[in-house]
Rosetta silent file (secondary structure, phi, psi, omega in degrees, C-alpha in Angstrom):
SEQUENCE: XXXXXXXXXXXXXXXXXXXXXXXXXXXXXXXXXXXXXXXXXXXXXXXXXXXXXXXXXXXXXXXXXXXXXXXXXXXXXXXXXXXXXXXXXXXXXXXXXXXXXXXXXXXXXXXXXXXXXXXXXXXXXXXXXXXXXXXXXXXXXXXXXXXXXXXXXXXXXXXXXXXXXXXXXXXXXXXXXXXXXXXXXXXXXXXXXXXXXXXXXXXXXXXXXXXXXXXXXXXXXXXXXXXXXXXXXXXXXXXXXXXXXXXXXXXXXXXXXXXXXXXXXXXXXXXXXXXXXXXXXXXXXXXXXXXXXXXXXXXXXXXXXX
SCORE:     score description
SCORE:     0.000 S_00000001
   1 L     0.000  153.250 -173.898  217.522  161.807   98.673 S_00000001
   2 E  -108.293  132.851  173.744  219.962  163.736   95.650 S_00000001
   3 E  -113.019  114.752  150.202  219.702  162.253   91.969 S_00000001
   4 E  -122.890 -154.862 -172.429  222.690  162.875   89.494 S_00000001
   5 E  -142.381  133.631  166.175  224.263  161.791   86.597 S_00000001
   6 E  -112.858  112.314 -175.263  227.556  160.120   85.326 S_00000001
   7 E   -82.053  135.170  166.763  227.303  160.555   81.709 S_00000001
   8 L   -51.646  124.602  170.605  228.524  157.934   79.208 S_00000001
   9 L   -97.000   -9.949 -179.344  231.771  158.640   77.955 S_00000001
  10 E   -91.320  126.828 -170.355  232.218  155.724   75.558 S_00000001
  11 E  -144.335  123.319 -170.508  230.467  156.307   72.306 S_00000001
  12 L   -99.127   75.580 -174.072  231.008  153.674   69.294 S_00000001
  13 L  -116.912  158.581 -175.114  230.369  156.449   66.287 S_00000001
  14 L   -85.838  -59.119  176.133  231.702  156.758   63.092 S_00000001
  15 L   -80.087  140.866 -176.054  232.202  160.616   63.514 S_00000001
  16 L   -92.715    0.956  170.042  233.653  161.352   66.533 S_00000001
  17 H   -75.007  -59.997  177.444  231.952  164.626   66.667 S_00000001
  18 H   -41.686  -25.601  170.804  228.603  163.108   67.173 S_00000001
  19 H   -77.891  -48.706  165.056  229.703  161.410   70.437 S_00000001
  20 H   -37.319  -51.896 -174.425  230.838  164.575   71.580 S_00000001
  21 H   -79.127  -28.084  166.186  227.625  166.336   70.892 S_00000001
  22 H   -52.102  -76.777  171.034  225.608  163.389   72.615 S_00000001
  23 H   -25.257  -55.703  176.677  227.445  163.937   75.899 S_00000001
  24 H   -59.022  -44.219  176.193  226.544  167.807   75.458 S_00000001
  25 H   -73.504  -15.331  162.029  223.021  167.319   74.837 S_00000001
  26 H   -87.996  -25.487  143.293  222.789  165.130   77.850 S_00000001
  27 H   -46.204  -71.475 -165.595  224.367  167.467   80.014 S_00000001
  28 H   -59.866  -42.469  169.064  221.872  170.006   78.924 S_00000001
  29 H   -37.609  -53.737 -175.123  219.012  167.494   79.673 S_00000001
  30 H   -65.116  -57.653 -175.711  220.379  166.752   83.131 S_00000001
  31 H   -47.511  -74.636 -166.515  220.186  170.608   83.970 S_00000001
  32 H   -23.771  -52.525 -169.664  216.688  170.862   82.274 S_00000001
  33 H   -74.424   -0.425 -176.215  215.448  168.081   84.633 S_00000001
  34 L    74.257   17.063  171.892  217.021  169.744   87.741 S_00000001
  35 L   -38.831  159.254  172.310  219.694  166.873   88.595 S_00000001
  36 L   -91.392  -11.563 -159.665  221.757  167.329   91.697 S_00000001
  37 L   167.852  142.196 -149.190  225.279  166.714   90.187 S_00000001
  38 E  -127.421  132.697  173.568  226.779  166.236   86.916 S_00000001
  39 E  -145.666  147.053  143.879  229.955  163.520   86.666 S_00000001
  40 E  -115.218  164.752  178.119  232.433  161.783   83.804 S_00000001
  41 L   -96.184 -174.146 -162.004  234.725  158.914   84.096 S_00000001
  42 L  -139.927   75.992  159.423  238.125  158.162   83.558 S_00000001
  43 L  -116.655 -175.418 -167.045  239.439  155.473   81.232 S_00000001
  44 L  -145.574  127.539 -173.723  242.445  155.133   78.785 S_00000001
  45 L    65.160   61.015  163.506  243.283  153.533   75.412 S_00000001
  46 L   -86.537  170.121 -167.811  240.171  152.263   74.412 S_00000001
  47 L  -113.609   34.964  147.607  239.605  150.633   71.084 S_00000001
  48 L  -137.921  170.502 -168.248  236.362  153.131   70.675 S_00000001
  49 E   -64.047  133.202  155.407  236.172  156.701   71.029 S_00000001
  50 E  -136.692  132.357 -175.430  236.025  157.654   75.009 S_00000001
  51 L   -78.289  125.653 -177.236  235.973  161.193   75.457 S_00000001
  52 L   -58.170  154.670 -179.389  238.694  162.433   78.178 S_00000001
  53 H   -78.360  -30.509 -174.291  237.172  163.901   81.569 S_00000001
  54 H   -77.278  -50.614 -176.014  239.141  167.061   81.578 S_00000001
  55 H   -86.581  -53.726 -172.963  238.363  168.692   78.412 S_00000001
  56 H   -61.055  -43.397  176.866  234.774  167.066   78.138 S_00000001
  57 H   -53.777  -36.901 -177.215  234.063  168.204   81.423 S_00000001
  58 H   -66.051  -10.036  153.150  235.386  171.735   80.869 S_00000001
  59 H   -65.217  -50.876 -176.086  232.866  171.598   78.137 S_00000001
  60 H   -94.853   16.038  177.451  229.721  170.560   79.626 S_00000001
  61 L   -83.223  -13.325 -178.750  230.431  172.825   82.576 S_00000001
  62 L   -84.675  -18.081 -171.079  229.067  175.618   79.830 S_00000001
  63 L   -94.461  -31.401 -155.846  225.686  173.466   79.724 S_00000001
  64 L   -76.390 -143.981  176.935  225.500  172.506   83.385 S_00000001
  65 L  -161.835 -133.977 -164.093  224.720  175.440   86.429 S_00000001
  66 L  -111.135   29.050  165.180  225.577  175.893   89.865 S_00000001
  67 L   -78.458 -178.239 -162.425  225.028  172.308   91.027 S_00000001
  68 L   -91.174  164.196 -173.178  227.850  170.152   92.037 S_00000001
  69 E  -152.079  152.335 -170.900  230.063  168.607   89.095 S_00000001
  70 E  -177.022  161.722  170.942  232.972  166.454   89.297 S_00000001
  71 E  -120.611  152.404  173.044  235.198  163.843   87.496 S_00000001
  72 E   -72.270  131.186  152.983  236.603  160.301   87.908 S_00000001
  73 E  -127.773  109.437  163.670  240.559  159.919   88.119 S_00000001
  74 E   -63.730   86.466 -170.635  241.933  156.568   88.352 S_00000001
  75 H   -47.368  -28.872 -176.340  244.564  157.983   90.423 S_00000001
  76 H   -78.439   -7.952  170.059  247.563  155.428   89.795 S_00000001
  77 H   -84.338    6.136 -161.054  247.200  156.359   86.173 S_00000001
  78 L  -129.633  147.449  152.372  248.119  159.868   86.661 S_00000001
  79 L   -77.845  120.976 -165.476  250.735  162.331   88.053 S_00000001
  80 H   -66.502  -10.892 -177.437  249.029  163.581   91.046 S_00000001
  81 H   -89.698  -14.000  170.832  250.290  167.147   90.459 S_00000001
  82 H   -80.739  -42.809  179.865  248.678  167.157   86.947 S_00000001
  83 H   -68.213  -41.820  177.254  245.407  165.938   88.554 S_00000001
  84 H   -59.987  -25.736  173.382  245.564  168.785   91.213 S_00000001
  85 H   -66.247  -43.282 -175.266  246.147  171.160   88.348 S_00000001
  86 H   -80.190  -34.070  176.055  243.254  170.155   86.379 S_00000001
  87 H   -54.758  -35.031 -165.096  240.879  169.988   89.356 S_00000001
  88 H   -69.180  -50.546  156.994  242.051  173.469   90.370 S_00000001
  89 H   -42.049  -64.219  176.591  240.985  174.507   86.805 S_00000001
  90 H   -66.098  -25.945 -179.461  237.965  172.970   86.510 S_00000001
  91 H   -73.365  -16.737 -177.348  236.711  173.771   90.052 S_00000001
  92 H   -74.010  -31.982 -172.885  237.699  177.539   88.603 S_00000001
  93 H   -80.001  -37.847 -174.227  235.120  176.851   85.682 S_00000001
  94 L   -88.919  147.044 -169.710  232.672  175.579   87.633 S_00000001
  95 L   -89.864  -13.801  166.407  230.154  177.987   89.426 S_00000001
  96 L  -103.803 -148.077  168.473  229.203  175.494   91.913 S_00000001
  97 L   -60.376  161.773  167.385  230.748  172.572   94.207 S_00000001
  98 E  -136.965  137.992  167.163  233.419  170.208   92.743 S_00000001
  99 E  -128.180  119.072 -170.530  233.699  166.711   93.487 S_00000001
 100 E   -74.903  116.485  156.978  236.783  164.661   92.711 S_00000001
 101 E  -104.399  147.940 -170.178  235.781  160.768   92.459 S_00000001
 102 E  -150.136  159.778  175.235  238.889  158.395   92.421 S_00000001
 103 E  -172.423  170.335 -168.482  239.540  154.898   92.521 S_00000001
 104 L   -83.954   -6.863  169.866  242.710  152.454   91.939 S_00000001
 105 L    90.059  178.179  160.112  241.865  151.550   88.378 S_00000001
 106 L   178.755  161.628 -177.684  242.086  148.124   86.923 S_00000001
 107 L   102.440  126.064 -172.548  242.802  146.335   83.912 S_00000001
 108 H   -44.044  -60.521 -165.132  246.243  145.224   82.562 S_00000001
 109 H   -36.258  -73.988 -162.642  245.792  146.703   79.199 S_00000001
 110 H   -65.008  -51.067 -178.496  245.302  150.266   80.372 S_00000001
 111 H   -57.609  -37.411  179.731  248.300  150.061   83.210 S_00000001
 112 H   -72.530  -18.673 -174.827  250.723  148.733   80.705 S_00000001
 113 H   -78.342  -41.390 -174.710  249.749  151.373   78.151 S_00000001
 114 H   -93.729   -8.266 -178.564  250.325  154.323   80.357 S_00000001
 115 L    85.391   41.469  147.194  253.757  152.927   82.062 S_00000001
 116 L  -110.849  146.568 -174.164  252.244  152.307   85.533 S_00000001
 117 L   -92.172  124.222  174.095  253.023  149.023   87.330 S_00000001
 118 H   -58.615  -41.942 -178.564  249.670  147.573   88.380 S_00000001
 119 H   -58.992  -16.043 -178.586  250.914  145.876   91.239 S_00000001
 120 H  -110.624   28.695  168.481  251.471  149.242   93.079 S_00000001
 121 H   -44.518  -44.163 -154.728  247.896  150.289   92.658 S_00000001
 122 H   -81.060  -56.450  174.139  246.918  150.531   96.453 S_00000001
 123 H   -19.114  -59.164  173.308  250.520  152.200   97.277 S_00000001
 124 H   -61.226  -43.194 -173.953  250.021  154.726   94.191 S_00000001
 125 H   -58.717  -47.275 -157.976  246.485  155.506   94.963 S_00000001
 126 H   -78.626  -39.622 -179.468  246.926  156.515   98.836 S_00000001
 127 H   -76.445  -37.060  174.411  250.039  158.726   97.985 S_00000001
 128 H   -64.615  -17.350  167.131  248.843  160.475   95.125 S_00000001
 129 H   -66.552  -47.658  178.383  245.738  161.092   96.837 S_00000001
 130 H   -57.124  -48.653 -167.597  247.533  162.624   99.795 S_00000001
 131 H   -82.079  -20.128  152.515  249.443  164.695   97.435 S_00000001
 132 H   -73.676  -22.779  173.253  246.629  165.909   95.408 S_00000001
 133 H   -73.098  -63.574 -175.748  244.623  166.942   98.761 S_00000001
 134 H   -46.806  -37.268 -178.001  247.839  168.954   99.938 S_00000001
 135 H   -72.457  -40.250  178.419  248.147  170.758   96.772 S_00000001
 136 H   -45.462  -68.819 -172.457  244.427  171.498   96.348 S_00000001
 137 L   -45.342   -9.065 -178.057  245.043  172.949   99.856 S_00000001
 138 L    81.528   13.224  167.055  247.762  175.365   98.607 S_00000001
 139 L   -67.844 -176.574 -178.971  251.012  173.476   99.947 S_00000001
 140 L  -123.936  100.983 -165.918  254.161  173.147   98.731 S_00000001
 141 E  -105.980  114.046  162.265  254.674  169.423   98.196 S_00000001
 142 E   -92.598  145.657  173.099  257.874  167.193   98.069 S_00000001
 143 E  -157.711  136.073 -176.445  257.757  163.556   97.687 S_00000001
 144 E  -129.676   41.254 -170.484  260.320  160.879   97.462 S_00000001
 145 L  -110.037  -99.910 -165.071  257.887  157.609   97.570 S_00000001
 146 L   -95.143  -77.406 -161.826  256.107  156.041   94.626 S_00000001
 147 L   -77.477   88.460  173.501  256.060  159.523   93.150 S_00000001
 148 E   -67.464  113.578  168.042  259.279  161.817   93.017 S_00000001
 149 E  -138.136  168.045 -171.919  258.178  165.414   93.289 S_00000001
 150 E  -146.190  102.160  163.125  260.203  168.368   94.459 S_00000001
 151 E    63.497   60.920  162.344  258.734  171.897   95.713 S_00000001
 152 E   -87.249  124.289 -176.069  255.376  171.380   93.740 S_00000001
 153 L  -144.099  155.973  175.528  252.685  174.045   94.278 S_00000001
 154 L  -107.936  160.908  167.277  249.572  174.819   91.989 S_00000001
 155 L  -157.229  150.135  -13.792  247.695  177.861   90.917 S_00000001
 156 L   -73.124  161.899  173.683  244.899  178.422   90.261 S_00000001
 157 L   -87.724  158.282  175.292  243.335  176.799   93.661 S_00000001
 158 L   -69.839  128.783  175.746  239.990  175.667   93.768 S_00000001
 159 L   -60.210  -25.592  162.994  237.913  178.562   95.125 S_00000001
 160 L  -121.418  173.820  176.883  236.262  176.513   97.595 S_00000001
 161 L   -62.304  129.535  174.097  237.314  173.115   99.309 S_00000001
 162 L   -82.726  145.834  175.908  236.683  170.081   96.822 S_00000001
 163 E   -95.516  139.045  173.501  234.721  166.934   98.362 S_00000001
 164 E  -133.348  142.989 -179.925  236.298  163.687   97.379 S_00000001
 165 E  -121.234  140.718 -174.104  234.759  160.276   96.892 S_00000001
 166 E   -99.014  107.707  166.670  236.424  156.909   96.840 S_00000001
 167 E   -76.591  155.597  166.132  235.339  154.365   94.762 S_00000001
 168 L   156.548  156.988 -175.988  235.445  150.354   94.974 S_00000001
 169 L  -118.472   16.567  173.029  233.172  147.501   95.601 S_00000001
 170 L  -126.599  145.047 -161.987  235.254  145.472   98.070 S_00000001
 171 H   -54.061  -35.699 -167.838  235.520  145.416  101.831 S_00000001
 172 H   -80.888    0.288  175.425  239.388  146.505  101.606 S_00000001
 173 H   -94.110  -37.375 -171.838  238.563  149.618   99.334 S_00000001
 174 H   -75.562  -34.505  175.881  235.599  150.810  101.566 S_00000001
 175 H   -60.742  -37.200 -178.800  237.927  150.303  104.538 S_00000001
 176 H   -74.303  -38.573  170.405  240.402  152.666  102.891 S_00000001
 177 H   -80.223   -2.119  157.349  237.834  155.354  102.336 S_00000001
 178 H   -79.848  -29.587 -168.487  236.773  155.246  105.643 S_00000001
 179 H   -82.183  -11.453 -177.463  240.162  155.178  107.223 S_00000001
 180 H   -92.401  -23.294  172.758  241.249  158.346  104.766 S_00000001
 181 L    97.276   37.735 -158.549  238.217  159.954  105.855 S_00000001
 182 L  -132.275  146.336  155.633  236.574  160.628  102.312 S_00000001
 183 E   -56.536  161.693 -176.548  233.047  159.336  101.150 S_00000001
 184 E  -114.059  168.918 -177.126  232.834  156.041   99.525 S_00000001
 185 E  -126.100  124.748  168.560  231.106  155.631   95.868 S_00000001
 186 E   -76.362  112.195 -174.362  229.201  152.654   95.816 S_00000001
 187 L   -70.523  153.412  168.319  229.924  150.753   92.615 S_00000001
 188 L   -57.726  -31.758 -178.922  226.876  150.031   89.872 S_00000001
 189 L   -74.770   -4.464 -177.723  227.458  146.488   89.840 S_00000001
 190 L   -73.996  142.694  178.181  226.596  146.039   93.262 S_00000001
 191 L   -86.824  178.498  171.474  222.976  143.908   94.002 S_00000001
 192 H   -53.516  -45.276  177.923  220.723  145.151   96.555 S_00000001
 193 H   -61.143  -45.326 -162.071  222.097  142.807   99.042 S_00000001
 194 H   -77.155  -27.183  177.746  225.468  143.576   98.447 S_00000001
 195 H   -70.365  -37.682  154.873  224.612  147.448   98.666 S_00000001
 196 H   -66.390  -33.224  177.924  223.277  146.685  102.098 S_00000001
 197 H   -65.737  -36.009 -173.073  225.909  144.869  103.300 S_00000001
 198 H   -93.575  -22.784  163.254  228.797  147.216  102.272 S_00000001
 199 H   -48.338  -39.139 -156.801  226.615  150.130  103.210 S_00000001
 200 H   -90.914  -31.675  172.468  226.368  148.705  106.835 S_00000001
 201 H   -55.932  -48.072 -177.346  230.396  147.741  106.758 S_00000001
 202 H   -63.936  -40.774 -169.798  231.360  151.256  105.827 S_00000001
 203 H   -60.107  -25.082  171.693  229.385  152.955  108.303 S_00000001
 204 H   -66.226  -38.254 -165.485  231.204  150.369  111.000 S_00000001
 205 H   -83.117  -17.555 -175.150  234.784  151.082  109.639 S_00000001
 206 H   -99.403  -13.791  164.951  234.073  154.854  109.593 S_00000001
 207 H   -95.484  -13.024  144.729  233.039  155.116  113.122 S_00000001
 208 H   -37.179  -41.756  172.682  235.889  152.873  114.024 S_00000001
 209 H   -85.403  -27.337 -147.540  238.247  155.426  112.386 S_00000001
 210 L    33.412   60.585 -178.052  235.992  158.253  113.743 S_00000001
 211 L  -126.562   97.834  134.781  235.538  159.785  110.142 S_00000001
 212 L   -49.596  145.396  164.945  232.034  160.064  109.226 S_00000001
 213 L   -96.400  134.648  179.880  231.284  160.773  105.988 S_00000001
 214 L   -84.109    2.597  156.754  229.085  163.388  104.817 S_00000001
 215 L  -146.259  173.087 -175.153  227.257  161.317  101.929 S_00000001
 216 E  -120.866   73.643 -169.600  226.535  158.157  100.872 S_00000001
 217 E   -97.879  156.415 -171.883  226.594  157.964   97.075 S_00000001
 218 E  -146.345  126.680  175.842  225.878  154.776   94.821 S_00000001
 219 E   -71.944  136.599  163.162  226.160  154.534   91.130 S_00000001
 220 E  -135.156  143.892  170.313  223.419  152.869   89.624 S_00000001
 221 E   -68.304  131.076  174.636  222.581  151.802   85.833 S_00000001
 222 E  -149.189  170.953  176.385  218.947  153.072   84.918 S_00000001
 223 E  -155.360  122.594 -164.931  216.653  153.739   82.259 S_00000001
 224 E  -114.289  108.244  175.956  213.374  155.714   83.713 S_00000001
 225 L   -65.633 -177.168  172.973  210.381  154.468   80.796 S_00000001
 226 L   -82.071  -37.164  176.488  207.020  156.374   79.674 S_00000001
 227 L  -151.481 -175.338 -168.316  205.740  153.100   81.693 S_00000001
 228 H   -78.834  -39.801  177.685  206.861  149.943   83.220 S_00000001
 229 H   -76.818   -0.593 -178.984  205.521  148.132   79.605 S_00000001
 230 H  -106.949  -40.471  175.490  207.543  150.547   77.365 S_00000001
 231 H   -53.236  -65.547 -151.972  210.750  150.078   79.833 S_00000001
 232 H   -62.950  -41.487  169.836  210.675  146.474   79.856 S_00000001
 233 H   -74.467  -37.298  175.704  211.342  145.787   75.916 S_00000001
 234 H   -49.430  -63.219  177.108  213.696  148.781   75.980 S_00000001
 235 H   -83.102  -34.939  170.765  215.666  147.807   78.717 S_00000001
 236 H   -60.053  -23.992 -176.220  215.347  144.426   79.545 S_00000001
 237 L   -87.650   -1.703 -177.157  217.054  142.826   76.646 S_00000001
 238 L   -99.943  -38.419  179.682  219.891  144.804   77.395 S_00000001
 239 L   -75.331    4.444 -174.369  220.062  144.034   81.190 S_00000001
 240 L   -90.113  -20.916  164.477  220.324  140.676   80.305 S_00000001
 241 L  -123.961   34.367 -173.011  224.174  141.148   79.083 S_00000001
 242 L   -90.688   95.022  165.390  224.883  144.472   80.498 S_00000001
 243 L    91.375  -16.716 -167.560  228.448  144.596   81.629 S_00000001
 244 L    75.572   11.896  171.540  228.342  141.099   83.016 S_00000001
 245 L   -59.481  145.044  165.720  226.127  142.780   85.796 S_00000001
 246 L   -71.992  133.476  178.736  223.511  140.933   88.065 S_00000001
 247 L   -58.264  -11.755  178.904  220.397  142.149   86.596 S_00000001
 248 L   -71.522  -10.621 -169.955  219.416  143.012   90.161 S_00000001
 249 L   -79.306  -38.051 -176.924  221.923  145.563   89.929 S_00000001
 250 L   -70.625  162.560 -179.787  220.126  147.369   87.281 S_00000001
 251 E  -155.604  121.353 -171.140  217.038  149.569   87.594 S_00000001
 252 E  -149.677  133.566 -154.186  214.410  150.061   84.997 S_00000001
 253 E   148.624 -173.014  159.571  210.613  151.117   84.748 S_00000001
 254 L   -55.405  173.450  167.984  208.269  153.768   85.117 S_00000001
 255 H   -47.171  -66.817 -156.140  208.675  156.988   87.301 S_00000001
 256 H   -85.717  -14.286  167.698  207.154  155.389   90.208 S_00000001
 257 H   -78.832  -47.863  170.557  209.084  152.032   89.883 S_00000001
 258 H   -43.364  -66.182  175.151  212.078  153.842   89.391 S_00000001
 259 H   -42.116  -39.281 -179.924  210.923  156.482   92.225 S_00000001
 260 H   -68.920  -54.907  163.279  210.664  152.943   94.254 S_00000001
 261 H   -59.839  -39.008 -179.633  213.837  151.513   93.998 S_00000001
 262 H   -81.873  -12.618 -178.088  215.763  154.712   94.643 S_00000001
 263 H   -94.011  -24.009  171.884  213.700  155.039   98.050 S_00000001
 264 H   -70.693  -20.446  167.536  214.961  151.249   98.932 S_00000001
 265 H   -78.321  -29.472  174.662  218.460  152.681   98.523 S_00000001
 266 H   -86.432   -0.699  159.988  218.002  155.469  101.050 S_00000001
 267 L   -62.421  -16.735  169.384  216.445  153.026  103.148 S_00000001
 268 L   -88.880  -29.328 -174.298  220.014  151.559  103.193 S_00000001
 269 L   111.730    4.255 -172.093  221.412  154.649  104.146 S_00000001
 270 L   -81.610  144.494  177.579  222.526  155.780  100.634 S_00000001
 271 L  -111.385    1.443 -173.730  222.122  159.781  100.226 S_00000001
 272 E  -172.917  134.636  178.865  222.649  160.330   96.516 S_00000001
 273 E  -110.526  132.462  163.703  221.925  157.787   93.414 S_00000001
 274 E  -114.455  110.074 -179.980  224.312  158.828   90.508 S_00000001
 275 E   -75.569  143.847  169.705  222.700  157.561   87.505 S_00000001
 276 E  -128.103  145.948 -154.594  224.314  156.176   84.175 S_00000001
 277 E   -91.715  141.665  179.995  221.961  155.478   81.353 S_00000001
 278 L   -80.946  -45.778  170.227  221.329  151.612   80.599 S_00000001
 279 L   -93.034  151.057  179.304  220.470  152.674   76.723 S_00000001
 280 L  -118.484    6.047 -177.732  222.227  154.547   74.426 S_00000001
 281 L   -61.502  124.666  175.280  219.905  155.263   71.645 S_00000001
 282 H   -44.378  -83.989 -167.841  219.938  159.319   72.140 S_00000001
 283 H   -27.754  -47.748 -170.917  216.420  159.794   71.757 S_00000001
 284 H   -69.733  -68.174 -153.658  215.599  157.066   74.645 S_00000001
 285 H   -53.555  -67.493  166.815  218.308  158.467   76.761 S_00000001
 286 H   -36.742  -49.057  173.199  217.258  162.269   76.731 S_00000001
 287 H   -67.635  -65.766  177.153  213.655  161.093   77.382 S_00000001
 288 H   -42.104  -55.257 -171.339  214.780  159.031   80.503 S_00000001
 289 H   -58.600  -53.844  166.749  216.966  161.882   81.615 S_00000001
 290 H   -35.775  -44.906  179.869  213.875  164.118   81.573 S_00000001
 291 H   -82.765  -18.551  174.676  211.710  161.836   83.381 S_00000001
 292 H   -50.131  -44.357 -176.182  214.746  161.307   86.034 S_00000001
 293 H   -42.896  -56.694  179.499  213.737  164.829   86.907 S_00000001
 294 H   -68.622  -30.090  165.988  210.200  163.447   88.315 S_00000001
 295 H   -61.153  -46.273  175.708  211.936  160.755   89.821 S_00000001
 296 H   -60.894  -21.612  176.698  213.853  163.014   91.706 S_00000001
 297 H   -56.967  -58.087 -163.970  210.956  165.193   92.643 S_00000001
 298 H   -59.822  -43.209 -154.645  209.210  161.958   94.019 S_00000001
 299 L  -113.587   37.263  174.725  212.471  160.635   96.348 S_00000001
 300 L   -78.636  -27.692 -172.875  213.313  164.403   97.638 S_00000001
 301 L  -104.457   10.456 -179.702  212.045  163.607  100.770 S_00000001
 302 L   -68.691  137.424  159.152  213.852  160.159  100.917 S_00000001
 303 L  -173.985  144.196 -174.112  216.522  160.084  103.256 S_00000001
 304 L   -36.156  124.256 -162.423  218.461  158.046  105.672 S_00000001
 305 L  -105.989   -8.018 -177.229  217.143  157.909  109.322 S_00000001
 306 L   -98.796    0.000    0.000  219.923  156.103  111.021 S_00000001
């Protein structure tokens, strides 16, 4: 099993430079822990500082290495030519493989503020993703659908093909990922039972579409404590009110406890766990990332058998 990190981009800080420094320190800690991948998210028009994916990842890549890195793009909120150009540049900066995470987005306020029609999310997503893929492959693209594009091509192109992971937590989005032939990125809010059901559903739909994915990644919100006794008072009070999630979707405890939960995910068929920190205090988060490197070593041999 591979273990990566998705850095929290939202930081309620008085000094906006402090939030950026926290992300840089966390990327360095993830590198030092030997984690397998690094990602940042994508949101817009947030009431507290949210560090935007492209410039932030460009800075973080200076702290990273040659392990895979990538960013989430909520495609209906972007012009697909701009996505392709940003990915081409980021992939040129990265010294290892680049992964595009993408999703249809949600939140009426974000769509209204960006000027995108939330009712058109599915069609904007599929058409936008098709345009992005073609541009990244070096094609010259014209489109007269949801997007009006004429004779577009981009440079630089990624130095190697990028992988695409489609996020979602409901069956239609998972079927979409299967039909489009991309990996499905399971959401962090899924309980273990939901993760089991949807992994099985994705395998069935991928077989039906004849397009088996190369990876089965899942996002998890995690705190790796010094011990179970230390983790409980650190993460437990947060877990009860965390983002509206069912507590079963969260993972916290000692290195052995977290490794055990990760192994359960491998048994369900997942190949990658992408961790986001439950706690926000910087010393606790950095220590958790360091211990996550020991979790990674403990689950390196855990792999789906079906």
